[in-house]
mmCIF file of C-alpha atoms and ligand atoms in Angstrom:
data_model
loop_
_atom_site.group_PDB
_atom_site.id
_atom_site.type_symbol
_atom_site.label_atom_id
_atom_site.label_comp_id
_atom_site.label_asym_id
_atom_site.label_seq_id
_atom_site.Cartn_x
_atom_site.Cartn_y
_atom_site.Cartn_z
ATOM 1 C CA UNK A 1086 97.062 110.128 39.057
ATOM 2 C CA UNK A 1087 94.076 109.679 36.764
ATOM 3 C CA UNK A 1088 95.291 109.445 33.134
ATOM 4 C CA UNK A 1089 96.909 106.099 32.403
ATOM 5 C CA UNK A 1090 98.560 105.275 29.065
ATOM 6 C CA UNK A 1091 98.330 101.527 28.361
ATOM 7 C CA UNK A 1092 100.569 100.269 25.566
ATOM 8 C CA UNK A 1093 99.382 97.016 23.993
ATOM 9 C CA UNK A 1094 95.896 97.835 25.327
ATOM 10 C CA UNK A 1095 94.163 95.333 23.004
ATOM 11 C CA UNK A 1096 96.444 92.458 23.918
ATOM 12 C CA UNK A 1097 95.667 89.620 26.288
ATOM 13 C CA UNK A 1098 96.997 91.122 29.521
ATOM 14 C CA UNK A 1099 96.560 94.714 28.374
ATOM 15 C CA UNK A 1100 92.839 94.382 27.686
ATOM 16 C CA UNK A 1101 92.074 92.691 31.007
ATOM 17 C CA UNK A 1102 94.028 95.393 32.836
ATOM 18 C CA UNK A 1103 92.210 98.155 30.935
ATOM 19 C CA UNK A 1104 88.896 96.695 32.138
ATOM 20 C CA UNK A 1105 90.057 96.846 35.754
ATOM 21 C CA UNK A 1106 91.439 100.383 35.312
ATOM 22 C CA UNK A 1107 88.061 101.552 33.975
ATOM 23 C CA UNK A 1108 86.272 99.704 36.787
ATOM 24 C CA UNK A 1109 88.454 101.696 39.187
ATOM 25 C CA UNK A 1110 87.596 105.021 37.496
ATOM 26 C CA UNK A 1111 90.924 105.698 35.846
ATOM 27 C CA UNK A 1112 90.965 107.466 32.471
ATOM 28 C CA UNK A 1113 92.647 105.193 29.967
ATOM 29 C CA UNK A 1114 94.494 106.228 26.824
ATOM 30 C CA UNK A 1115 95.432 103.124 24.864
ATOM 31 C CA UNK A 1116 97.770 102.285 21.997
ATOM 32 C CA UNK A 1117 98.178 99.113 19.983
ATOM 33 C CA UNK A 1118 99.522 98.128 16.542
ATOM 34 C CA UNK A 1119 97.447 94.914 16.347
ATOM 35 C CA UNK A 1120 100.523 92.746 15.731
ATOM 36 C CA UNK A 1121 99.091 90.195 18.171
ATOM 37 C CA UNK A 1122 95.631 91.565 18.961
ATOM 38 C CA UNK A 1123 92.390 92.677 17.326
ATOM 39 C CA UNK A 1124 90.689 96.096 17.130
ATOM 40 C CA UNK A 1125 87.415 94.412 18.099
ATOM 41 C CA UNK A 1126 88.725 94.117 21.653
ATOM 42 C CA UNK A 1127 88.000 97.850 22.058
ATOM 43 C CA UNK A 1128 84.296 97.154 21.516
ATOM 44 C CA UNK A 1129 84.436 94.262 23.969
ATOM 45 C CA UNK A 1130 86.021 96.482 26.632
ATOM 46 C CA UNK A 1131 83.190 98.981 26.126
ATOM 47 C CA UNK A 1132 80.611 96.186 26.368
ATOM 48 C CA UNK A 1133 82.092 94.978 29.664
ATOM 49 C CA UNK A 1134 82.606 98.366 31.331
ATOM 50 C CA UNK A 1135 80.174 100.629 29.485
ATOM 51 C CA UNK A 1136 83.124 103.008 29.159
ATOM 52 C CA UNK A 1137 85.389 103.923 26.255
ATOM 53 C CA UNK A 1138 89.102 104.552 26.087
ATOM 54 C CA UNK A 1139 90.896 107.105 23.922
ATOM 55 C CA UNK A 1140 92.651 104.864 21.388
ATOM 56 C CA UNK A 1141 95.637 105.419 19.081
ATOM 57 C CA UNK A 1142 96.785 102.853 16.521
ATOM 58 C CA UNK A 1143 100.508 103.164 16.970
ATOM 59 C CA UNK A 1144 103.722 101.194 16.766
ATOM 60 C CA UNK A 1145 105.896 102.226 19.701
ATOM 61 C CA UNK A 1146 108.907 102.427 17.398
ATOM 62 C CA UNK A 1147 107.173 105.354 15.652
ATOM 63 C CA UNK A 1148 108.544 108.116 17.898
ATOM 64 C CA UNK A 1149 106.553 110.830 16.128
ATOM 65 C CA UNK A 1150 103.210 109.084 16.591
ATOM 66 C CA UNK A 1151 104.070 108.111 20.145
ATOM 67 C CA UNK A 1152 105.001 111.704 21.011
ATOM 68 C CA UNK A 1153 101.663 112.919 19.637
ATOM 69 C CA UNK A 1154 99.928 110.883 22.322
ATOM 70 C CA UNK A 1155 101.889 112.684 25.031
ATOM 71 C CA UNK A 1156 101.383 116.069 23.362
ATOM 72 C CA UNK A 1157 97.619 115.538 23.156
ATOM 73 C CA UNK A 1158 97.085 113.998 26.610
ATOM 74 C CA UNK A 1159 98.427 114.625 30.097
ATOM 75 C CA UNK A 1160 99.760 111.156 30.953
ATOM 76 C CA UNK A 1161 100.239 110.503 34.677
ATOM 77 C CA UNK A 1162 101.506 106.921 34.410
ATOM 78 C CA UNK A 1163 102.317 104.381 31.699
ATOM 79 C CA UNK A 1164 101.636 100.640 31.879
ATOM 80 C CA UNK A 1165 103.822 99.100 29.169
ATOM 81 C CA UNK A 1166 102.573 95.764 27.843
ATOM 82 C CA UNK A 1167 103.477 96.090 24.158
ATOM 83 C CA UNK A 1168 105.965 93.303 23.325
ATOM 84 C CA UNK A 1169 106.389 90.018 21.464
ATOM 85 C CA UNK A 1170 106.174 87.128 23.921
ATOM 86 C CA UNK A 1171 106.708 83.709 22.344
ATOM 87 C CA UNK A 1172 109.739 81.877 23.699
ATOM 88 C CA UNK A 1173 110.150 79.552 20.718
ATOM 89 C CA UNK A 1174 109.643 82.316 18.146
ATOM 90 C CA UNK A 1175 112.212 84.505 19.887
ATOM 91 C CA UNK A 1176 114.848 81.790 19.403
ATOM 92 C CA UNK A 1177 114.135 81.898 15.647
ATOM 93 C CA UNK A 1178 113.842 85.717 15.390
ATOM 94 C CA UNK A 1179 116.156 87.340 17.955
ATOM 95 C CA UNK A 1180 116.691 90.620 16.080
ATOM 96 C CA UNK A 1181 112.952 91.244 15.703
ATOM 97 C CA UNK A 1182 112.496 90.543 19.409
ATOM 98 C CA UNK A 1183 115.247 92.928 20.518
ATOM 99 C CA UNK A 1184 114.043 95.701 18.218
ATOM 100 C CA UNK A 1185 110.414 95.306 19.218
ATOM 101 C CA UNK A 1186 110.861 94.610 22.925
ATOM 102 C CA UNK A 1187 113.863 96.807 23.774
ATOM 103 C CA UNK A 1188 114.106 99.682 21.274
ATOM 104 C CA UNK A 1189 110.416 100.474 21.707
ATOM 105 C CA UNK A 1190 110.921 100.972 25.446
ATOM 106 C CA UNK A 1191 113.893 103.279 24.827
ATOM 107 C CA UNK A 1192 111.662 105.370 22.554
ATOM 108 C CA UNK A 1193 108.936 105.393 25.201
ATOM 109 C CA UNK A 1194 111.326 106.391 28.008
ATOM 110 C CA UNK A 1195 112.816 109.306 26.060
ATOM 111 C CA UNK A 1196 109.343 110.705 25.345
ATOM 112 C CA UNK A 1197 108.181 110.125 28.925
ATOM 113 C CA UNK A 1198 111.215 112.098 30.134
ATOM 114 C CA UNK A 1199 110.519 114.912 27.690
ATOM 115 C CA UNK A 1200 106.950 115.242 28.959
ATOM 116 C CA UNK A 1201 107.943 114.706 32.593
ATOM 117 C CA UNK A 1202 105.904 111.511 32.950
ATOM 118 C CA UNK A 1203 108.047 109.441 35.297
ATOM 119 C CA UNK A 1204 105.704 106.746 36.616
ATOM 120 C CA UNK A 1205 105.900 103.391 34.852
ATOM 121 C CA UNK A 1206 104.650 99.845 35.386
ATOM 122 C CA UNK A 1207 106.616 97.437 33.182
ATOM 123 C CA UNK A 1208 105.358 94.056 32.033
ATOM 124 C CA UNK A 1209 108.258 91.706 32.638
ATOM 125 C CA UNK A 1210 108.482 87.949 32.847
ATOM 126 C CA UNK A 1211 109.647 85.097 35.022
ATOM 127 C CA UNK A 1212 111.909 84.098 32.156
ATOM 128 C CA UNK A 1213 114.402 86.712 33.390
ATOM 129 C CA UNK A 1214 115.359 84.130 36.045
ATOM 130 C CA UNK A 1215 116.532 81.631 33.433
ATOM 131 C CA UNK A 1216 117.020 78.182 34.956
ATOM 132 C CA UNK A 1217 116.404 78.933 38.639
ATOM 133 C CA UNK A 1218 118.862 77.691 41.269
ATOM 134 C CA UNK A 1219 116.092 77.418 43.837
ATOM 135 C CA UNK A 1220 112.336 76.997 43.654
ATOM 136 C CA UNK A 1221 110.051 78.718 44.491
ATOM 137 C CA UNK A 1222 111.679 81.746 42.879
ATOM 138 C CA UNK A 1223 111.872 84.954 44.926
ATOM 139 C CA UNK A 1224 112.501 88.468 43.567
ATOM 140 C CA UNK A 1225 116.004 88.189 45.015
ATOM 141 C CA UNK A 1226 116.727 85.014 43.018
ATOM 142 C CA UNK A 1227 119.533 85.379 40.522
ATOM 143 C CA UNK A 1228 118.563 86.774 37.141
ATOM 144 C CA UNK A 1229 120.599 86.827 33.986
ATOM 145 C CA UNK A 1230 121.061 83.295 32.774
ATOM 146 C CA UNK A 1231 118.141 83.652 30.361
ATOM 147 C CA UNK A 1232 117.670 80.823 27.882
ATOM 148 C CA UNK A 1233 115.896 82.647 25.054
ATOM 149 C CA UNK A 1234 115.891 86.107 23.423
ATOM 150 C CA UNK A 1235 112.398 86.844 24.739
ATOM 151 C CA UNK A 1236 113.581 86.488 28.336
ATOM 152 C CA UNK A 1237 116.817 88.332 27.541
ATOM 153 C CA UNK A 1238 114.876 91.235 26.026
ATOM 154 C CA UNK A 1239 112.855 91.551 29.224
ATOM 155 C CA UNK A 1240 116.044 91.439 31.283
ATOM 156 C CA UNK A 1241 117.649 94.166 29.172
ATOM 157 C CA UNK A 1242 114.666 96.434 29.779
ATOM 158 C CA UNK A 1243 114.761 95.737 33.515
ATOM 159 C CA UNK A 1244 118.426 96.788 33.555
ATOM 160 C CA UNK A 1245 117.642 99.914 31.521
ATOM 161 C CA UNK A 1246 114.872 100.852 33.984
ATOM 162 C CA UNK A 1247 117.229 100.362 36.920
ATOM 163 C CA UNK A 1248 119.747 102.741 35.291
ATOM 164 C CA UNK A 1249 117.008 105.287 34.568
ATOM 165 C CA UNK A 1250 115.904 105.206 38.196
ATOM 166 C CA UNK A 1251 119.501 105.517 39.461
ATOM 167 C CA UNK A 1252 119.995 108.550 37.186
ATOM 168 C CA UNK A 1253 116.906 110.356 38.493
ATOM 169 C CA UNK A 1254 115.106 109.356 41.690
ATOM 170 C CA UNK A 1255 112.015 111.235 40.506
ATOM 171 C CA UNK A 1256 111.182 108.157 38.475
ATOM 172 C CA UNK A 1257 108.650 105.837 40.049
ATOM 173 C CA UNK A 1258 108.975 102.364 38.526
ATOM 174 C CA UNK A 1259 107.342 99.001 39.201
ATOM 175 C CA UNK A 1260 108.473 95.870 37.394
ATOM 176 C CA UNK A 1261 105.966 93.004 37.398
ATOM 177 C CA UNK A 1262 107.403 89.576 36.599
ATOM 178 C CA UNK A 1263 104.526 87.478 35.273
ATOM 179 C CA UNK A 1264 104.627 83.751 35.499
ATOM 180 C CA UNK A 1265 102.182 82.063 33.113
ATOM 181 C CA UNK A 1266 98.941 83.975 32.563
ATOM 182 C CA UNK A 1267 96.009 81.888 31.242
ATOM 183 C CA UNK A 1268 92.212 81.977 31.430
ATOM 184 C CA UNK A 1269 89.665 84.520 30.236
ATOM 185 C CA UNK A 1270 87.543 87.348 31.628
ATOM 186 C CA UNK A 1271 84.456 86.155 33.501
ATOM 187 C CA UNK A 1272 82.287 87.909 30.881
ATOM 188 C CA UNK A 1273 83.916 85.625 28.232
ATOM 189 C CA UNK A 1274 84.125 88.718 26.005
ATOM 190 C CA UNK A 1275 87.914 88.969 26.203
ATOM 191 C CA UNK A 1276 90.544 86.277 26.570
ATOM 192 C CA UNK A 1277 93.713 84.919 25.001
ATOM 193 C CA UNK A 1278 93.183 84.811 21.245
ATOM 194 C CA UNK A 1279 96.594 85.225 19.617
ATOM 195 C CA UNK A 1280 96.810 85.709 15.873
ATOM 196 C CA UNK A 1281 97.912 82.576 13.999
ATOM 197 C CA UNK A 1282 99.113 79.287 15.487
ATOM 198 C CA UNK A 1283 99.453 79.810 19.268
ATOM 199 C CA UNK A 1284 102.913 79.557 20.788
ATOM 200 C CA UNK A 1285 101.590 79.206 24.330
ATOM 201 C CA UNK A 1286 100.109 76.093 25.886
ATOM 202 C CA UNK A 1287 96.559 77.115 26.808
ATOM 203 C CA UNK A 1288 95.494 78.824 23.562
ATOM 204 C CA UNK A 1289 96.905 75.806 21.727
ATOM 205 C CA UNK A 1290 94.859 73.433 23.894
ATOM 206 C CA UNK A 1291 91.668 75.435 23.252
ATOM 207 C CA UNK A 1292 92.245 75.245 19.490
ATOM 208 C CA UNK A 1293 92.647 71.471 19.792
ATOM 209 C CA UNK A 1294 89.446 71.408 21.862
ATOM 210 C CA UNK A 1295 87.747 73.279 19.028
ATOM 211 C CA UNK A 1296 89.244 70.880 16.461
ATOM 212 C CA UNK A 1297 91.007 73.774 14.709
ATOM 213 C CA UNK A 1298 94.229 71.883 15.484
ATOM 214 C CA UNK A 1299 94.273 68.095 15.584
ATOM 215 C CA UNK A 1300 96.637 67.315 18.419
ATOM 216 C CA UNK A 1301 98.639 69.030 21.172
ATOM 217 C CA UNK A 1302 102.392 68.535 20.890
ATOM 218 C CA UNK A 1303 103.890 68.235 24.365
ATOM 219 C CA UNK A 1304 107.449 69.514 24.214
ATOM 220 C CA UNK A 1305 109.327 66.793 26.043
ATOM 221 C CA UNK A 1306 108.499 64.415 28.886
ATOM 222 C CA UNK A 1307 112.046 63.789 30.034
ATOM 223 C CA UNK A 1308 112.404 66.785 32.347
ATOM 224 C CA UNK A 1309 113.225 66.325 36.037
ATOM 225 C CA UNK A 1310 109.573 66.777 37.099
ATOM 226 C CA UNK A 1311 107.000 64.418 38.568
ATOM 227 C CA UNK A 1312 105.662 63.323 35.181
ATOM 228 C CA UNK A 1313 108.557 64.501 32.994
ATOM 229 C CA UNK A 1314 106.677 67.410 31.401
ATOM 230 C CA UNK A 1315 107.453 71.074 32.028
ATOM 231 C CA UNK A 1316 106.134 72.697 35.203
ATOM 232 C CA UNK A 1317 104.935 76.308 35.288
ATOM 233 C CA UNK A 1318 103.124 78.646 37.669
ATOM 234 C CA UNK A 1319 99.844 79.359 35.853
ATOM 235 C CA UNK A 1320 97.996 82.445 37.028
ATOM 236 C CA UNK A 1321 94.454 83.499 36.079
ATOM 237 C CA UNK A 1322 94.411 86.608 33.887
ATOM 238 C CA UNK A 1323 91.832 88.149 36.229
ATOM 239 C CA UNK A 1324 94.239 87.817 39.166
ATOM 240 C CA UNK A 1325 96.998 89.289 37.051
ATOM 241 C CA UNK A 1326 94.903 92.276 35.971
ATOM 242 C CA UNK A 1327 93.941 93.074 39.551
ATOM 243 C CA UNK A 1328 97.599 92.970 40.571
ATOM 244 C CA UNK A 1329 98.220 95.901 38.201
ATOM 245 C CA UNK A 1330 95.642 98.001 40.036
ATOM 246 C CA UNK A 1331 97.402 97.212 43.305
ATOM 247 C CA UNK A 1332 100.776 98.128 41.777
ATOM 248 C CA UNK A 1333 99.327 101.382 40.427
ATOM 249 C CA UNK A 1334 97.893 102.248 43.831
ATOM 250 C CA UNK A 1335 101.283 101.583 45.401
ATOM 251 C CA UNK A 1336 102.987 103.977 42.959
ATOM 252 C CA UNK A 1337 100.268 106.534 43.673
ATOM 253 C CA UNK A 1338 100.516 106.419 47.425
ATOM 254 C CA UNK A 1339 104.041 105.397 48.455
ATOM 255 C CA UNK A 1340 107.311 107.278 48.075
ATOM 256 C CA UNK A 1341 108.874 107.154 44.647
ATOM 257 C CA UNK A 1342 110.949 104.040 44.132
ATOM 258 C CA UNK A 1343 111.999 101.061 42.060
ATOM 259 C CA UNK A 1344 109.897 98.014 42.846
ATOM 260 C CA UNK A 1345 109.943 94.421 41.547
ATOM 261 C CA UNK A 1346 107.229 91.804 42.165
ATOM 262 C CA UNK A 1347 106.628 88.210 41.087
ATOM 263 C CA UNK A 1348 103.050 87.661 39.956
ATOM 264 C CA UNK A 1349 102.165 83.989 40.249
ATOM 265 C CA UNK A 1350 100.178 81.662 42.462
ATOM 266 C CA UNK A 1351 103.096 79.955 44.205
ATOM 267 C CA UNK A 1352 101.979 76.591 42.792
ATOM 268 C CA UNK A 1353 103.499 74.693 39.850
ATOM 269 C CA UNK A 1354 101.585 72.443 37.464
ATOM 270 C CA UNK A 1355 102.994 70.210 34.722
ATOM 271 C CA UNK A 1356 101.768 70.238 31.132
ATOM 272 C CA UNK A 1357 100.055 66.889 31.694
ATOM 273 C CA UNK A 1358 98.376 68.193 34.873
ATOM 274 C CA UNK A 1359 97.034 71.157 32.889
ATOM 275 C CA UNK A 1360 95.777 68.852 30.120
ATOM 276 C CA UNK A 1361 94.143 66.492 32.621
ATOM 277 C CA UNK A 1362 92.501 69.373 34.513
ATOM 278 C CA UNK A 1363 91.273 70.914 31.259
ATOM 279 C CA UNK A 1364 89.755 67.551 30.203
ATOM 280 C CA UNK A 1365 88.116 67.030 33.579
ATOM 281 C CA UNK A 1366 86.487 70.446 34.055
ATOM 282 C CA UNK A 1367 85.354 70.681 30.437
ATOM 283 C CA UNK A 1368 84.476 67.011 29.961
ATOM 284 C CA UNK A 1369 86.490 66.813 26.748
ATOM 285 C CA UNK A 1370 89.412 64.748 25.434
ATOM 286 C CA UNK A 1371 92.569 66.565 24.311
ATOM 287 C CA UNK A 1372 94.627 64.328 22.001
ATOM 288 C CA UNK A 1373 98.352 64.863 22.426
ATOM 289 C CA UNK A 1374 101.685 63.413 21.457
ATOM 290 C CA UNK A 1375 105.056 63.786 23.097
ATOM 291 C CA UNK A 1376 107.647 65.450 20.839
ATOM 292 C CA UNK A 1377 111.168 66.743 21.405
ATOM 293 C CA UNK A 1378 111.853 69.547 23.829
ATOM 294 C CA UNK A 1379 111.349 73.152 22.619
ATOM 295 C CA UNK A 1380 114.564 75.204 22.373
ATOM 296 C CA UNK A 1381 114.774 77.754 25.190
ATOM 297 C CA UNK A 1382 112.444 75.894 27.553
ATOM 298 C CA UNK A 1383 113.408 75.074 31.114
ATOM 299 C CA UNK A 1384 112.132 72.224 33.281
ATOM 300 C CA UNK A 1385 110.234 73.881 36.075
ATOM 301 C CA UNK A 1386 109.544 77.152 37.755
ATOM 302 C CA UNK A 1387 106.995 78.656 40.082
ATOM 303 C CA UNK A 1388 106.906 81.799 42.185
ATOM 304 C CA UNK A 1389 107.451 82.723 45.789
ATOM 305 C CA UNK A 1390 104.594 85.202 46.122
ATOM 306 C CA UNK A 1391 105.144 86.515 49.656
ATOM 307 C CA UNK A 1392 106.468 89.938 48.584
ATOM 308 C CA UNK A 1393 103.454 90.895 46.460
ATOM 309 C CA UNK A 1394 101.129 89.626 49.168
ATOM 310 C CA UNK A 1395 102.836 91.792 51.795
ATOM 311 C CA UNK A 1396 103.635 94.931 49.824
ATOM 312 C CA UNK A 1397 100.804 95.019 47.281
ATOM 313 C CA UNK A 1398 98.236 93.387 49.557
ATOM 314 C CA UNK A 1399 97.475 91.111 46.615
ATOM 315 C CA UNK A 1400 97.369 87.362 46.067
ATOM 316 C CA UNK A 1401 95.969 85.122 43.362
ATOM 317 C CA UNK A 1402 92.601 83.577 44.202
ATOM 318 C CA UNK A 1403 91.501 81.708 41.068
ATOM 319 C CA UNK A 1404 92.271 78.001 40.666
ATOM 320 C CA UNK A 1405 93.670 75.997 37.762
ATOM 321 C CA UNK A 1406 90.130 74.670 37.284
ATOM 322 C CA UNK A 1407 88.858 78.261 36.892
ATOM 323 C CA UNK A 1408 91.621 78.967 34.369
ATOM 324 C CA UNK A 1409 90.802 75.869 32.308
ATOM 325 C CA UNK A 1410 87.053 76.499 32.440
ATOM 326 C CA UNK A 1411 87.170 80.158 31.403
ATOM 327 C CA UNK A 1412 89.711 79.386 28.651
ATOM 328 C CA UNK A 1413 87.387 76.762 27.150
ATOM 329 C CA UNK A 1414 84.190 78.760 27.633
ATOM 330 C CA UNK A 1415 85.803 81.834 26.030
ATOM 331 C CA UNK A 1416 86.704 79.720 22.993
ATOM 332 C CA UNK A 1417 83.182 78.259 22.785
ATOM 333 C CA UNK A 1418 81.558 81.691 22.992
ATOM 334 C CA UNK A 1419 83.819 83.240 20.363
ATOM 335 C CA UNK A 1420 84.599 80.438 17.950
ATOM 336 C CA UNK A 1421 84.175 81.231 14.304
ATOM 337 C CA UNK A 1422 84.609 84.952 14.972
HETATM 338 C C1 WQD B 2153 104.237 76.430 28.973
HETATM 339 C C2 WQD B 2153 104.608 74.947 29.039
HETATM 340 C C3 WQD B 2153 106.056 74.279 27.247
HETATM 341 C C4 WQD B 2153 103.075 74.924 24.089
HETATM 342 C C5 WQD B 2153 106.189 82.161 28.104
HETATM 343 C C6 WQD B 2153 106.838 83.399 28.627
HETATM 344 C C7 WQD B 2153 106.035 83.944 29.769
HETATM 345 C C8 WQD B 2153 104.637 84.174 29.331
HETATM 346 C C9 WQD B 2153 104.015 82.896 28.759
HETATM 347 C C10 WQD B 2153 103.915 86.353 28.622
HETATM 348 C C11 WQD B 2153 106.077 74.700 28.714
HETATM 349 C C12 WQD B 2153 104.708 73.570 27.156
HETATM 350 C C13 WQD B 2153 103.708 74.854 25.314
HETATM 351 C C14 WQD B 2153 102.823 73.729 23.371
HETATM 352 C C15 WQD B 2153 103.838 72.460 25.132
HETATM 353 N N1 WQD B 2153 104.609 85.219 28.377
HETATM 354 N N2 WQD B 2153 104.080 73.640 25.819
HETATM 355 N N3 WQD B 2153 103.222 72.541 23.919
HETATM 356 O O1 WQD B 2153 107.204 79.366 27.563
HETATM 357 O O2 WQD B 2153 106.456 78.850 29.955
HETATM 358 O O3 WQD B 2153 106.238 81.170 29.104
HETATM 359 O O4 WQD B 2153 104.858 82.433 27.704
HETATM 360 O O5 WQD B 2153 103.019 86.580 29.338
HETATM 361 O O6 WQD B 2153 106.613 85.172 30.161
HETATM 362 O O7 WQD B 2153 108.107 83.063 29.123
HETATM 363 O O8 WQD B 2153 104.750 79.425 28.205
HETATM 364 O O9 WQD B 2153 102.685 78.406 27.360
HETATM 365 O O10 WQD B 2153 104.711 78.548 25.811
HETATM 366 O O11 WQD B 2153 104.720 76.943 27.718
HETATM 367 O O12 WQD B 2153 104.183 71.352 25.597
HETATM 368 O O13 WQD B 2153 102.251 73.712 22.237
HETATM 369 O O14 WQD B 2153 103.858 74.253 28.063
HETATM 370 O O15 WQD B 2153 107.120 73.401 26.923
HETATM 371 O O16 WQD B 2153 106.514 73.600 29.504
HETATM 372 P P1 WQD B 2153 106.270 79.609 28.694
HETATM 373 P P2 WQD B 2153 104.179 78.352 27.191
#
């Protein structure tokens, strides 16, 4: 299974996964529409790996363009990252989120079926759990009570994939539920650099560190957590990328199936703990102010990671300090670009 199509290949998680695919001698065909990424990432990937990918600029809603990729390349497996991912934005723009995050996958699946490519790794999210009944969250925890259209869009796709698998057991599908990916590649050539004002915590903090933004707004400190600020399971992007290689190897070697894994560290940190750690490891002050809660947010979640450890033989190894250090160093190395 050598030819891998990576959608959203220039994005934060996509680009780090492409690097690991190339390091593991897979052939990568990539597509991106640069809605939240930059073409320059392709050069950075080449600089890191000394290898190139076959790239198509393509919006996944463009069925004709997407089909061309399958007509021109034998695709053995697809890793689908291409999606909008900001919780707050999704509350403001639900229709855009459902079109972009759900319709694009339906287009992809119909073309995959036509070309008999039935192996798929799908980039899902811990937000499918909504407000969890128990913590840490296992893959068997209840899903469905999502609190924002972003999470709901991911849940819809998970349900679609389950129906596809039930309709034809020749499909081989792995759903990866990411917790909160942060950090940058050890080369500092790729990292999280969203276009515009960041929606997510860490890229916002790094812009404050770089004085591009004057102050971090902490969305609420009245949650039922140790310091009142939201708790999340932050996972280093390098750990997350490696987990995709493990998932790919599982789809390559085991019997066809429908698999779901949480990808986190199993530890939860509050916003203030992240800020304090960032300040400590980078010897910098991050001014912040407490503001009202963000719509769609929940108080706390972190993963039970036993299943991925057992079945993928994978576990996260990087620390919150590593995540804060590489995030800051990536910003320093690339500021002004
Ligand atoms: C983290 C914490 C905020 C920004 C979502 C998706 C998840 C993943 C990451 C794809 C929360 C607080 C944030 C800020 C703040 N997406 N915060 N001020 O919403 O937990 O997860 O993005 O990979 O799938 O669900 O991430 O970084 O936006 O928020 O106080 O300016 O930081 O309230 O407690 P989130 P986030």
